[in-house]
PDB file of C-alpha atoms in Angstrom:
ATOM      1  CA  MET A  33      18.531 -39.008 -24.340  1.00  0.00           C
ATOM      2  CA  ALA A  34      18.831 -35.664 -22.850  1.00  0.00           C
ATOM      3  CA  SER A  35      19.961 -32.769 -25.680  1.00  0.00           C
ATOM      4  CA  SER A  36      22.791 -31.451 -25.522  1.00  0.00           C
ATOM      5  CA  LYS A  37      21.727 -28.457 -27.650  1.00  0.00           C
ATOM      6  CA  PRO A  38      22.187 -25.216 -26.142  1.00  0.00           C
ATOM      7  CA  LEU A  39      19.342 -23.090 -25.191  1.00  0.00           C
ATOM      8  CA  ARG A  40      18.427 -19.904 -27.209  1.00  0.00           C
ATOM      9  CA  ALA A  41      18.290 -16.480 -25.249  1.00  0.00           C
ATOM     10  CA  SER A  42      14.631 -16.228 -24.879  1.00  0.00           C
ATOM     11  CA  GLU A  43      14.234 -20.127 -24.238  1.00  0.00           C
ATOM     12  CA  LEU A  44      16.650 -19.318 -21.036  1.00  0.00           C
ATOM     13  CA  LEU A  45      14.451 -16.246 -20.608  1.00  0.00           C
ATOM     14  CA  ALA A  46      10.842 -17.878 -20.352  1.00  0.00           C
ATOM     15  CA  MET A  47      12.480 -20.254 -17.853  1.00  0.00           C
ATOM     16  CA  ARG A  48      13.421 -17.432 -15.763  1.00  0.00           C
ATOM     17  CA  LYS A  49      10.431 -15.714 -15.616  1.00  0.00           C
ATOM     18  CA  ARG A  50       8.882 -19.124 -14.633  1.00  0.00           C
ATOM     19  CA  ALA A  51      11.007 -19.478 -11.856  1.00  0.00           C
ATOM     20  CA  VAL A  52      10.558 -15.409 -10.549  1.00  0.00           C
ATOM     21  CA  PHE A  53       6.809 -16.256 -10.705  1.00  0.00           C
ATOM     22  CA  ARG A  54       7.051 -19.728  -9.348  1.00  0.00           C
ATOM     23  CA  PHE A  55       8.982 -17.818  -6.395  1.00  0.00           C
ATOM     24  CA  ILE A  56       6.693 -15.281  -5.454  1.00  0.00           C
ATOM     25  CA  GLY A  57       4.131 -18.468  -5.231  1.00  0.00           C
ATOM     26  CA  LEU A  58       6.045 -19.663  -2.659  1.00  0.00           C
ATOM     27  CA  GLN A  59       6.590 -16.665  -0.923  1.00  0.00           C
ATOM     28  CA  VAL A  60       2.444 -16.471  -0.634  1.00  0.00           C
ATOM     29  CA  ALA A  61       2.499 -20.203   0.185  1.00  0.00           C
ATOM     30  CA  LEU A  62       4.689 -19.724   2.811  1.00  0.00           C
ATOM     31  CA  ALA A  63       2.489 -16.501   4.568  1.00  0.00           C
ATOM     32  CA  ALA A  64      -0.663 -18.537   4.339  1.00  0.00           C
ATOM     33  CA  GLY A  65       0.800 -21.519   6.135  1.00  0.00           C
ATOM     34  CA  LEU A  66       2.944 -19.115   8.534  1.00  0.00           C
ATOM     35  CA  SER A  67      -0.936 -17.540   9.049  1.00  0.00           C
ATOM     36  CA  VAL A  68      -2.755 -20.803  10.055  1.00  0.00           C
ATOM     37  CA  GLY A  69       0.133 -21.439  12.310  1.00  0.00           C
ATOM     38  CA  ILE A  70      -0.240 -18.299  13.804  1.00  0.00           C
ATOM     39  CA  LEU A  71      -3.873 -18.644  13.470  1.00  0.00           C
ATOM     40  CA  VAL A  72      -3.217 -22.015  15.707  1.00  0.00           C
ATOM     41  CA  ALA A  73      -0.842 -20.543  18.115  1.00  0.00           C
ATOM     42  CA  MET A  74      -2.490 -17.103  18.821  1.00  0.00           C
ATOM     43  CA  SER A  75      -5.823 -15.389  17.726  1.00  0.00           C
ATOM     44  CA  GLY A  76      -7.008 -14.807  13.888  1.00  0.00           C
ATOM     45  CA  LEU A  77      -6.538 -11.179  14.815  1.00  0.00           C
ATOM     46  CA  HIS A  78      -2.826 -12.178  14.552  1.00  0.00           C
ATOM     47  CA  ALA A  79      -3.000 -14.625  11.673  1.00  0.00           C
ATOM     48  CA  TYR A  80      -5.120 -12.318   8.987  1.00  0.00           C
ATOM     49  CA  SER A  81      -2.732  -8.910  10.526  1.00  0.00           C
ATOM     50  CA  PHE A  82       0.200 -10.937   9.525  1.00  0.00           C
ATOM     51  CA  PHE A  83      -1.080 -12.120   6.280  1.00  0.00           C
ATOM     52  CA  ALA A  84      -1.703  -8.568   4.880  1.00  0.00           C
ATOM     53  CA  GLY A  85       1.142  -7.599   6.277  1.00  0.00           C
ATOM     54  CA  ALA A  86       2.880 -10.334   3.775  1.00  0.00           C
ATOM     55  CA  LEU A  87       0.412  -9.121   1.215  1.00  0.00           C
ATOM     56  CA  ALA A  88       1.363  -5.800   1.313  1.00  0.00           C
ATOM     57  CA  SER A  89       4.865  -6.776   0.190  1.00  0.00           C
ATOM     58  CA  ILE A  90       4.494  -9.416  -1.681  1.00  0.00           C
ATOM     59  CA  LEU A  91       2.151  -7.485  -4.376  1.00  0.00           C
ATOM     60  CA  PRO A  92       4.477  -5.032  -4.950  1.00  0.00           C
ATOM     61  CA  ASN A  93       6.793  -7.777  -5.617  1.00  0.00           C
ATOM     62  CA  LEU A  94       4.779  -9.251  -8.127  1.00  0.00           C
ATOM     63  CA  TYR A  95       4.164  -5.882 -10.033  1.00  0.00           C
ATOM     64  CA  MET A  96       8.044  -5.613 -10.045  1.00  0.00           C
ATOM     65  CA  ALA A  97       8.179  -8.867 -11.577  1.00  0.00           C
ATOM     66  CA  TRP A  98       5.686  -8.916 -13.937  1.00  0.00           C
ATOM     67  CA  ARG A  99       7.347  -5.144 -14.994  1.00  0.00           C
ATOM     68  CA  VAL A 100      10.945  -7.017 -15.575  1.00  0.00           C
ATOM     69  CA  PHE A 101       9.772 -10.255 -17.221  1.00  0.00           C
ATOM     70  CA  GLY A 102       6.215  -9.194 -17.796  1.00  0.00           C
ATOM     71  CA  HIS A 103       7.162  -8.771 -21.840  1.00  0.00           C
ATOM     72  CA  ALA A 104       7.169 -11.352 -24.855  1.00  0.00           C
ATOM     73  CA  GLY A 105      10.808 -12.350 -25.886  1.00  0.00           C
ATOM     74  CA  THR A 106      13.979 -10.536 -25.128  1.00  0.00           C
ATOM     75  CA  GLN A 107      14.560  -6.867 -24.688  1.00  0.00           C
ATOM     76  CA  THR A 108      17.826  -4.737 -25.288  1.00  0.00           C
ATOM     77  CA  ALA A 109      20.303  -3.838 -21.832  1.00  0.00           C
ATOM     78  CA  LYS A 110      19.110  -0.542 -21.903  1.00  0.00           C
ATOM     79  CA  ASP A 111      15.029  -1.716 -21.652  1.00  0.00           C
ATOM     80  CA  VAL A 112      15.803  -3.705 -18.960  1.00  0.00           C
ATOM     81  CA  VAL A 113      17.770  -1.484 -16.954  1.00  0.00           C
ATOM     82  CA  ARG A 114      14.476   1.018 -17.744  1.00  0.00           C
ATOM     83  CA  SER A 115      12.078  -1.346 -16.357  1.00  0.00           C
ATOM     84  CA  PHE A 116      13.509  -2.574 -13.601  1.00  0.00           C
ATOM     85  CA  TYR A 117      13.532   1.497 -12.725  1.00  0.00           C
ATOM     86  CA  ARG A 118       9.986   1.722 -13.640  1.00  0.00           C
ATOM     87  CA  GLY A 119       9.392  -1.491 -11.476  1.00  0.00           C
ATOM     88  CA  GLU A 120      11.441  -0.613  -8.273  1.00  0.00           C
ATOM     89  CA  SER A 121       9.792   3.144  -8.012  1.00  0.00           C
ATOM     90  CA  GLY A 122       6.613   1.579  -8.509  1.00  0.00           C
ATOM     91  CA  LYS A 123       7.245  -0.762  -5.878  1.00  0.00           C
ATOM     92  CA  LEU A 124       8.237   1.863  -3.761  1.00  0.00           C
ATOM     93  CA  VAL A 125       5.325   3.944  -3.993  1.00  0.00           C
ATOM     94  CA  LEU A 126       2.539   0.650  -3.866  1.00  0.00           C
ATOM     95  CA  THR A 127       4.347  -0.997  -0.838  1.00  0.00           C
ATOM     96  CA  ALA A 128       3.674   2.629   0.967  1.00  0.00           C
ATOM     97  CA  ILE A 129       0.172   2.570  -0.212  1.00  0.00           C
ATOM     98  CA  LEU A 130      -0.468  -0.609   0.771  1.00  0.00           C
ATOM     99  CA  VAL A 131       0.922  -0.812   4.186  1.00  0.00           C
ATOM    100  CA  SER A 132      -1.150   2.768   4.729  1.00  0.00           C
ATOM    101  CA  ALA A 133      -4.166   1.173   3.239  1.00  0.00           C
ATOM    102  CA  VAL A 134      -3.704  -1.858   5.746  1.00  0.00           C
ATOM    103  CA  PHE A 135      -3.443   0.661   8.439  1.00  0.00           C
ATOM    104  CA  ILE A 136      -6.575   2.807   7.517  1.00  0.00           C
ATOM    105  CA  PHE A 137      -8.556   0.149   6.359  1.00  0.00           C
ATOM    106  CA  ILE A 138      -8.334  -3.242   8.376  1.00  0.00           C
ATOM    107  CA  LYS A 139      -9.582  -2.494  11.501  1.00  0.00           C
ATOM    108  CA  PRO A 140      -9.041  -4.303  14.383  1.00  0.00           C
ATOM    109  CA  LEU A 141      -5.462  -4.706  13.413  1.00  0.00           C
ATOM    110  CA  ALA A 142      -2.568  -6.012  15.431  1.00  0.00           C
ATOM    111  CA  SER A 143       0.631  -3.519  14.548  1.00  0.00           C
ATOM    112  CA  GLY A 144       3.145  -6.134  15.320  1.00  0.00           C
ATOM    113  CA  ALA A 145       1.964  -9.116  13.630  1.00  0.00           C
ATOM    114  CA  MET A 146       1.139  -7.262  10.934  1.00  0.00           C
ATOM    115  CA  LEU A 147       4.827  -5.506  10.703  1.00  0.00           C
ATOM    116  CA  ALA A 148       5.970  -9.138  11.929  1.00  0.00           C
ATOM    117  CA  GLY A 149       4.261 -10.611   8.472  1.00  0.00           C
ATOM    118  CA  PHE A 150       5.419  -7.141   6.376  1.00  0.00           C
ATOM    119  CA  GLY A 151       9.374  -8.483   8.067  1.00  0.00           C
ATOM    120  CA  MET A 152       8.917 -12.331   6.824  1.00  0.00           C
ATOM    121  CA  ALA A 153       8.110 -11.677   3.034  1.00  0.00           C
ATOM    122  CA  ILE A 154      10.911  -8.921   2.537  1.00  0.00           C
ATOM    123  CA  MET A 155      13.329 -11.132   4.542  1.00  0.00           C
ATOM    124  CA  SER A 156      11.736 -14.542   2.350  1.00  0.00           C
ATOM    125  CA  HIS A 157      14.063 -12.744  -0.838  1.00  0.00           C
ATOM    126  CA  TRP A 158      17.126 -14.401   1.081  1.00  0.00           C
ATOM    127  CA  LEU A 159      15.835 -17.417  -0.358  1.00  0.00           C
ATOM    128  CA  SER A 160      15.398 -16.448  -3.568  1.00  0.00           C
ATOM    129  CA  PRO A 161      19.558 -17.316  -5.037  1.00  0.00           C
ATOM    130  CA  LEU A 162      18.422 -21.005  -3.451  1.00  0.00           C
ATOM    131  CA  LEU A 163      15.498 -21.047  -6.220  1.00  0.00           C
ATOM    132  CA  LEU A 164      16.681 -18.840  -9.021  1.00  0.00           C
ATOM    133  CA  ASN A 165      20.077 -19.624  -8.903  1.00  0.00           C
ATOM    134  CA  LYS A 166      19.406 -23.427 -10.186  1.00  0.00           C
TER     135      LYS A 166
ATOM    136  CA  MET B  11       1.914  15.865  22.520  1.00  0.00           C
ATOM    137  CA  GLU B  12       2.676  18.164  19.995  1.00  0.00           C
ATOM    138  CA  THR B  13       6.411  17.445  20.172  1.00  0.00           C
ATOM    139  CA  VAL B  14       6.317  14.241  20.255  1.00  0.00           C
ATOM    140  CA  VAL B  15       3.929  14.211  17.121  1.00  0.00           C
ATOM    141  CA  GLY B  16       6.131  16.517  15.403  1.00  0.00           C
ATOM    142  CA  LEU B  17       9.714  14.701  16.122  1.00  0.00           C
ATOM    143  CA  THR B  18       7.475  11.487  14.620  1.00  0.00           C
ATOM    144  CA  VAL B  19       7.053  13.457  11.669  1.00  0.00           C
ATOM    145  CA  ILE B  20      10.433  14.456  10.919  1.00  0.00           C
ATOM    146  CA  SER B  21      11.744  10.936  11.758  1.00  0.00           C
ATOM    147  CA  VAL B  22       9.345   9.510   9.177  1.00  0.00           C
ATOM    148  CA  ALA B  23      10.210  12.497   6.725  1.00  0.00           C
ATOM    149  CA  ILE B  24      14.054  11.236   7.509  1.00  0.00           C
ATOM    150  CA  LEU B  25      13.034   7.283   7.171  1.00  0.00           C
ATOM    151  CA  ILE B  26      10.986   7.612   3.701  1.00  0.00           C
ATOM    152  CA  GLY B  27      13.413   9.527   2.484  1.00  0.00           C
ATOM    153  CA  LEU B  28      16.867   8.242   3.405  1.00  0.00           C
ATOM    154  CA  ALA B  29      15.401   4.660   2.141  1.00  0.00           C
ATOM    155  CA  ALA B  30      14.103   5.853  -0.970  1.00  0.00           C
ATOM    156  CA  LEU B  31      17.426   7.189  -1.541  1.00  0.00           C
ATOM    157  CA  GLY B  32      19.560   4.143  -0.801  1.00  0.00           C
ATOM    158  CA  THR B  33      17.591   2.217  -3.103  1.00  0.00           C
ATOM    159  CA  ALA B  34      18.294   4.865  -5.651  1.00  0.00           C
ATOM    160  CA  ILE B  35      21.964   4.863  -5.433  1.00  0.00           C
ATOM    161  CA  GLY B  36      22.030   0.998  -5.074  1.00  0.00           C
ATOM    162  CA  PHE B  37      19.967   0.983  -7.890  1.00  0.00           C
ATOM    163  CA  ALA B  38      21.868   3.333 -10.160  1.00  0.00           C
ATOM    164  CA  ILE B  39      25.041   1.314  -9.735  1.00  0.00           C
ATOM    165  CA  LEU B  40      23.268  -2.026 -10.441  1.00  0.00           C
ATOM    166  CA  GLY B  41      21.829  -0.748 -13.734  1.00  0.00           C
ATOM    167  CA  GLY B  42      25.355   0.579 -14.805  1.00  0.00           C
ATOM    168  CA  LYS B  43      26.868  -2.325 -13.811  1.00  0.00           C
ATOM    169  CA  PHE B  44      24.289  -4.355 -16.199  1.00  0.00           C
ATOM    170  CA  LEU B  45      24.688  -2.257 -18.959  1.00  0.00           C
ATOM    171  CA  GLU B  46      28.509  -2.610 -18.546  1.00  0.00           C
ATOM    172  CA  ALA B  47      28.421  -6.151 -18.119  1.00  0.00           C
ATOM    173  CA  SER B  48      25.620  -6.784 -21.298  1.00  0.00           C
ATOM    174  CA  ALA B  49      28.021  -4.892 -23.886  1.00  0.00           C
ATOM    175  CA  ARG B  50      31.075  -6.872 -22.481  1.00  0.00           C
ATOM    176  CA  GLN B  51      29.024 -10.300 -23.024  1.00  0.00           C
ATOM    177  CA  PRO B  52      25.218  -9.711 -24.273  1.00  0.00           C
ATOM    178  CA  GLU B  53      24.742 -13.446 -24.426  1.00  0.00           C
ATOM    179  CA  LEU B  54      24.883 -13.461 -20.296  1.00  0.00           C
ATOM    180  CA  ALA B  55      21.933 -10.737 -20.500  1.00  0.00           C
ATOM    181  CA  PRO B  56      19.163 -13.015 -20.113  1.00  0.00           C
ATOM    182  CA  MET B  57      20.652 -14.370 -16.965  1.00  0.00           C
ATOM    183  CA  LEU B  58      22.211 -11.398 -15.581  1.00  0.00           C
ATOM    184  CA  GLN B  59      18.577 -10.285 -15.651  1.00  0.00           C
ATOM    185  CA  THR B  60      17.683 -12.862 -13.289  1.00  0.00           C
ATOM    186  CA  LYS B  61      20.591 -12.265 -11.235  1.00  0.00           C
ATOM    187  CA  MET B  62      19.579  -8.368 -10.905  1.00  0.00           C
ATOM    188  CA  PHE B  63      16.280  -9.224  -9.792  1.00  0.00           C
ATOM    189  CA  ILE B  64      17.148 -11.259  -7.051  1.00  0.00           C
ATOM    190  CA  VAL B  65      20.246  -8.665  -5.878  1.00  0.00           C
ATOM    191  CA  ALA B  66      16.754  -5.851  -6.325  1.00  0.00           C
ATOM    192  CA  GLY B  67      14.818  -7.865  -3.380  1.00  0.00           C
ATOM    193  CA  LEU B  68      18.053  -8.256  -1.564  1.00  0.00           C
ATOM    194  CA  LEU B  69      19.264  -4.202  -2.101  1.00  0.00           C
ATOM    195  CA  ASP B  70      15.563  -2.459  -1.175  1.00  0.00           C
ATOM    196  CA  ALA B  71      14.530  -5.357   2.061  1.00  0.00           C
ATOM    197  CA  VAL B  72      16.222  -2.699   4.510  1.00  0.00           C
ATOM    198  CA  SER B  73      14.668   0.134   3.107  1.00  0.00           C
ATOM    199  CA  MET B  74      11.604  -1.672   2.660  1.00  0.00           C
ATOM    200  CA  ILE B  75      11.623  -2.288   6.098  1.00  0.00           C
ATOM    201  CA  GLY B  76      12.282   1.323   6.700  1.00  0.00           C
ATOM    202  CA  VAL B  77       9.166   2.552   4.792  1.00  0.00           C
ATOM    203  CA  GLY B  78       7.294   0.136   6.850  1.00  0.00           C
ATOM    204  CA  ILE B  79       8.496   1.580  10.253  1.00  0.00           C
ATOM    205  CA  ALA B  80       8.013   4.831   9.114  1.00  0.00           C
ATOM    206  CA  LEU B  81       4.024   4.393   8.217  1.00  0.00           C
ATOM    207  CA  PHE B  82       3.793   2.535  11.383  1.00  0.00           C
ATOM    208  CA  PHE B  83       4.845   5.292  13.123  1.00  0.00           C
ATOM    209  CA  THR B  84       2.202   7.485  10.937  1.00  0.00           C
ATOM    210  CA  PHE B  85      -0.275   5.772  11.566  1.00  0.00           C
ATOM    211  CA  ALA B  86       0.103   3.707  15.371  1.00  0.00           C
ATOM    212  CA  ASN B  87       2.569   5.819  16.752  1.00  0.00           C
ATOM    213  CA  PRO B  88       3.147   4.304  20.093  1.00  0.00           C
ATOM    214  CA  PHE B  89       4.769   7.519  22.164  1.00  0.00           C
ATOM    215  CA  VAL B  90       1.933   9.246  21.499  1.00  0.00           C
ATOM    216  CA  ALA B  91      -0.400   6.624  23.909  1.00  0.00           C
ATOM    217  CA  LEU B  92       2.836   6.808  26.287  1.00  0.00           C
ATOM    218  CA  VAL B  93       2.228  10.765  26.215  1.00  0.00           C
ATOM    219  CA  ASN B  94      -1.923  10.330  27.041  1.00  0.00           C
TER     220      ASN B  94
END
């Protein structure tokens, strides 16, 4: 029999935290799946460029999720906002660093495929309400 | 050639600057609303935290694409090849 006892704030937060990290896992799986599709349809160069672009967007997102949800228990509203601000500024800087690193260190690189992977990873955020609002 | 490079540098600076400005304004509004809502109904704070994460992802999507395009123009400017 299902219990009708309401969840405590910390239990609810832990559930949400798991959902957020599961969503990021799904983003990685989606990027990897599309890269395999590109490998089959086009070439290895396009496939790894696409995956590198996707990772340049997903890793900063993971950093932000860790900043916001990576603590134990609940936080005060002020601390939540502070961790969001820190997470977002870190995400912006980390994105710039990672995209630059991809362009500098990965040679040869298919720029179009890399930008497509980057855009796909960002656009996959539009799926997040479907998963996280459950 | 120099004109193309110079104009590209200016456009990259505008792209990254406006992306940061847009994200900052959006987050300021988002954070303010979160504090307001948490003060009214503190029991909703954990749920609002997740919703804020979702909105944050949607909010910075366009500015992140702007940063990506700006860095593309910095490291692999297609217009330089056109001039050459």
